[in-house]
Structure formats: structure tokens, C-alpha cells
Coordinates of N, CA, C and O in Angstrom, one line a residue:
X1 N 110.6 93.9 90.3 CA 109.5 94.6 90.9 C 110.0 96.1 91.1 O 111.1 96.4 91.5
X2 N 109.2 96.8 90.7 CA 109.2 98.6 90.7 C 109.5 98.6 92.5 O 108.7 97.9 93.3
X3 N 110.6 99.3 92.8 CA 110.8 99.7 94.3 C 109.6 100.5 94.9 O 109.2 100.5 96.0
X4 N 109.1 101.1 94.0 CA 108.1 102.3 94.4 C 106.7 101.4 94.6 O 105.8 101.7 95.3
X5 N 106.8 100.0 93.9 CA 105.0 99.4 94.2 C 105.6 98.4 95.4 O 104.5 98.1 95.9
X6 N 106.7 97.7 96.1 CA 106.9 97.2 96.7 C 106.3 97.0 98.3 O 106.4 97.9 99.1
X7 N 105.9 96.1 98.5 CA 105.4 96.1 100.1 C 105.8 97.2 101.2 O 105.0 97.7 102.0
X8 N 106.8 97.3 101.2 CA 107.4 98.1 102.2 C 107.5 99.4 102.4 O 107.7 100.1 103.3
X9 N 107.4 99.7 100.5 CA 107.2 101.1 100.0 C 106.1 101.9 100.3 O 106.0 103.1 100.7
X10 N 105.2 100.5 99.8 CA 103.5 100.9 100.2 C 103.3 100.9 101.5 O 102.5 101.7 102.0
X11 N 103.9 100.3 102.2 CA 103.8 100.4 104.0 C 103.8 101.4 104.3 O 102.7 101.9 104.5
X12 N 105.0 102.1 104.4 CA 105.7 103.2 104.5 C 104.9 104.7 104.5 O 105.0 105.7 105.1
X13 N 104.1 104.2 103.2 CA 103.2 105.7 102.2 C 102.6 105.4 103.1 O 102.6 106.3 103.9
X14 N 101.8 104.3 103.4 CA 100.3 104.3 104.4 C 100.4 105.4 105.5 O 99.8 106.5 105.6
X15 N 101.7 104.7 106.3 CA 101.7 105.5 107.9 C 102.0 107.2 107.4 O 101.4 108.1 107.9
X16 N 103.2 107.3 106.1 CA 102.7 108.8 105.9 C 101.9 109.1 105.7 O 101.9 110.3 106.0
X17 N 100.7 108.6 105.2 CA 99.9 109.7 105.1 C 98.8 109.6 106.1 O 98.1 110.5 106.2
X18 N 98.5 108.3 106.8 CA 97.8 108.8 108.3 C 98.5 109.7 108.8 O 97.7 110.2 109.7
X19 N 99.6 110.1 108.8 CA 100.4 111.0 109.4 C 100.1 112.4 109.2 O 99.8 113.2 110.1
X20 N 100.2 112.5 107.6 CA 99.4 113.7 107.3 C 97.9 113.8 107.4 O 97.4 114.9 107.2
X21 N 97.1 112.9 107.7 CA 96.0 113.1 107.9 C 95.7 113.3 109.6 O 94.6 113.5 110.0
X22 N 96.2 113.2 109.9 CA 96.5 113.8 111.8 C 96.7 115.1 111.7 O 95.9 116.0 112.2
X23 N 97.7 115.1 111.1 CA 98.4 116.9 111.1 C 97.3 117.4 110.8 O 96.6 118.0 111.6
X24 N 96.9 117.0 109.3 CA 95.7 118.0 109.0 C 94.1 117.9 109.9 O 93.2 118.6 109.7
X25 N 94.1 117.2 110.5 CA 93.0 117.3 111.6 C 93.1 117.9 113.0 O 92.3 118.1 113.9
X26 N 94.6 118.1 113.0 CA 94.8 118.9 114.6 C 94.6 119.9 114.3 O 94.0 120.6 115.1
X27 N 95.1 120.3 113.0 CA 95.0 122.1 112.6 C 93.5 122.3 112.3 O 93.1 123.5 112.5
X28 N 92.4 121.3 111.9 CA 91.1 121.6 112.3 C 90.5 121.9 113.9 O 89.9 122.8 114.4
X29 N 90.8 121.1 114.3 CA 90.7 121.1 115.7 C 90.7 122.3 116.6 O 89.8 122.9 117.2
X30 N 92.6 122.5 116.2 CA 92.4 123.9 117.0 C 92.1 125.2 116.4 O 92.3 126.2 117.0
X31 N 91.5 125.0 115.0 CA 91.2 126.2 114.6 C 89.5 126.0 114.9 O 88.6 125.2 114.6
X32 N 89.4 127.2 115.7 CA 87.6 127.5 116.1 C 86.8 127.9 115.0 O 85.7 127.6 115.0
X33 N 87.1 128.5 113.9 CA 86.5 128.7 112.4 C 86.5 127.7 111.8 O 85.8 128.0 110.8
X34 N 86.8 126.5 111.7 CA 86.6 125.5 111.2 C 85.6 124.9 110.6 O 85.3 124.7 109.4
X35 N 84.9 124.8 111.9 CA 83.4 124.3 112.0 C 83.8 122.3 111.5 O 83.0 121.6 110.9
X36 N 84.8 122.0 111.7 CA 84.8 120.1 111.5 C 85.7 119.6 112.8 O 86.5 118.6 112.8
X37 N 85.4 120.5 113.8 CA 86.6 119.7 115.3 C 85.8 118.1 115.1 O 86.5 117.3 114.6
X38 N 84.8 117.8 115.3 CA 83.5 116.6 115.6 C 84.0 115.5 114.3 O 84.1 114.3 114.4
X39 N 84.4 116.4 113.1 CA 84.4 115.5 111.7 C 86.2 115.1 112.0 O 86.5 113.9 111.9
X40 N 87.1 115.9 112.2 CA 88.3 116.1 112.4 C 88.2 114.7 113.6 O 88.7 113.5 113.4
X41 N 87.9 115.0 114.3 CA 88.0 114.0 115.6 C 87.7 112.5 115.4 O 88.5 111.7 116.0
X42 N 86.9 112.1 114.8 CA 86.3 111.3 114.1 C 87.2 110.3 113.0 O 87.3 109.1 113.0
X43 N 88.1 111.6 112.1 CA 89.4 110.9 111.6 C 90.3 110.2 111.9 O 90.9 109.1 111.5
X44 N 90.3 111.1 112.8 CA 91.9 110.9 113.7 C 91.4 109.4 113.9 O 92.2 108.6 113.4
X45 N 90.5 108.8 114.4 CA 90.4 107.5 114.5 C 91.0 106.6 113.7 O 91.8 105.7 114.0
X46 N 90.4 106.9 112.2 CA 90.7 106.7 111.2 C 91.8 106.5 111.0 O 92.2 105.3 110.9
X47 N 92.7 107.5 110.7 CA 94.2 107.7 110.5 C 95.1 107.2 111.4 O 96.3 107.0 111.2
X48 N 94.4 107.0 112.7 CA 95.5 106.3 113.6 C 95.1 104.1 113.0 O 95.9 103.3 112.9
X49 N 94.3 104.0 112.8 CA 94.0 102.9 112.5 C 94.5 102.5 111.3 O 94.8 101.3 111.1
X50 N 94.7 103.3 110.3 CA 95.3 103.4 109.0 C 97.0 103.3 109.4 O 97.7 102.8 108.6
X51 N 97.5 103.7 110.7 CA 99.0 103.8 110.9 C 99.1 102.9 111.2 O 100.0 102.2 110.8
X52 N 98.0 102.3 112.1 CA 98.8 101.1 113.2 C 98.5 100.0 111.9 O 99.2 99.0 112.0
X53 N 97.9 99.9 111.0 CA 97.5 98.4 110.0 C 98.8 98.6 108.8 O 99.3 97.7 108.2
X54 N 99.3 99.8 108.6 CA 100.2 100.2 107.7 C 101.6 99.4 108.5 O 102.4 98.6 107.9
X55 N 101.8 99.8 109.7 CA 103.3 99.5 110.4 C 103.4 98.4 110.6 O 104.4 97.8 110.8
X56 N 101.5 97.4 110.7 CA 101.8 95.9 111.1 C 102.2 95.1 109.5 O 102.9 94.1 109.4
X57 N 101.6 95.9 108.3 CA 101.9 95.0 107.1 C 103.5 95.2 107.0 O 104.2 94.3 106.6
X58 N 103.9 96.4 107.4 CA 105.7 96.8 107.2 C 106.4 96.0 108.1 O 107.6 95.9 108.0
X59 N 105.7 95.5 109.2 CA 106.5 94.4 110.2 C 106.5 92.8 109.7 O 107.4 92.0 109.8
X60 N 105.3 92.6 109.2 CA 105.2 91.2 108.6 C 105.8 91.4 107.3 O 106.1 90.3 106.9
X61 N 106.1 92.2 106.6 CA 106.8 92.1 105.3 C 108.4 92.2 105.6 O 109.2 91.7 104.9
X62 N 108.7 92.9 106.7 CA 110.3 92.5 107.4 C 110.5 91.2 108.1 O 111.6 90.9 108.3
X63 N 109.6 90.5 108.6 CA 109.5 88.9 109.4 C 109.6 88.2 107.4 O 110.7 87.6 107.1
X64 N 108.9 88.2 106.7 CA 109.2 87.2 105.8 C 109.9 87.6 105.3 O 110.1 86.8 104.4
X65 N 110.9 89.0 105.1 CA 112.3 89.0 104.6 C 113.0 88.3 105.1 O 113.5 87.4 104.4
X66 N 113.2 88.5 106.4 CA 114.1 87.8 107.2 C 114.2 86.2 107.3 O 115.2 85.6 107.5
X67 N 112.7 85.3 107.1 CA 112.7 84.2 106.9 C 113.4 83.6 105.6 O 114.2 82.6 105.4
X68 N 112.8 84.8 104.8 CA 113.6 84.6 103.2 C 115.3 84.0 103.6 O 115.8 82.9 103.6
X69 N 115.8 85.2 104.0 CA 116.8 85.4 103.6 C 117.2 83.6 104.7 O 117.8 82.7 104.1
X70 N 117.0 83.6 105.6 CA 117.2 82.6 106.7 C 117.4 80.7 105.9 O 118.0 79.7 106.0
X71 N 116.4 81.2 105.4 CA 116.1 79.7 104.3 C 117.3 79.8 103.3 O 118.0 78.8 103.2
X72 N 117.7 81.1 102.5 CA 118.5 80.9 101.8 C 120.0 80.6 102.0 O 120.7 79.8 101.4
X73 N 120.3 81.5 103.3 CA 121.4 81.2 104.1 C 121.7 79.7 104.5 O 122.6 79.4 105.2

């Protein structure tokens, strides 16, 4: 299995880039030229829900490592 397509890999990318999708909606936010605080605000939902579903598949993919390894042991 390619390291880069692996569960944990992909986990990982998730929460980065809700991450970067935060950053880039605070910098809407506090910029008043914007005109997307409402659309921006709206994301942020988004991208926080995008982190928290990303960190729970990266927790359950370390619980059946650890099972793995437990059976093999």
C-alpha cells in the first residue's frame, strides 16, 4: 500500500485542510471588504465537521492497529 493513499495519511490531509479552510475563513471574516463573513461563517461549520470526522476515522484506524498488532502478538 502507497504510504501516501493509507488511512491515516488520508486522515491526517482531512484535518489539514479543515484547518486550512478555517484559516482561510477567519481571514474573510475579519476582512470588512470581503463581502462573505455570512458565507465564511457558514464554513467554518463545515470544516470544523470535516476535522472532527477526519480525527475520529484517524482514531479508529489507530484502535484497529493496535488490535492488529494485539492478535499478532
Amino acid at each position: 500500500m502507497n504510504v501516501s493513499n493509507s488511512p491515516s495519511a488520508m486522515a491526517v490531509s482531512g484535518i489539514n485542510q479543515g484547518f486550512e479552510r478555517l484559516a482561510e475563513n477567519t481571514q474573510n471574516i475579519i476582512d470588512p471588504h470581503s463581502g462573505r463573513q455570512l458565507e465564511s461563517l457558514v464554513d467554518n461549520t463545515l470544516a470544523e465537521k470535516q476535522v472532527q470526522a477526519s480525527a475520529k476515522a484517524l482514531k479508529t484506524y489507530d484502535e484497529m492497529i493496535g488490535s492488529l498488532i494485539d492478535v499478532i502478538a
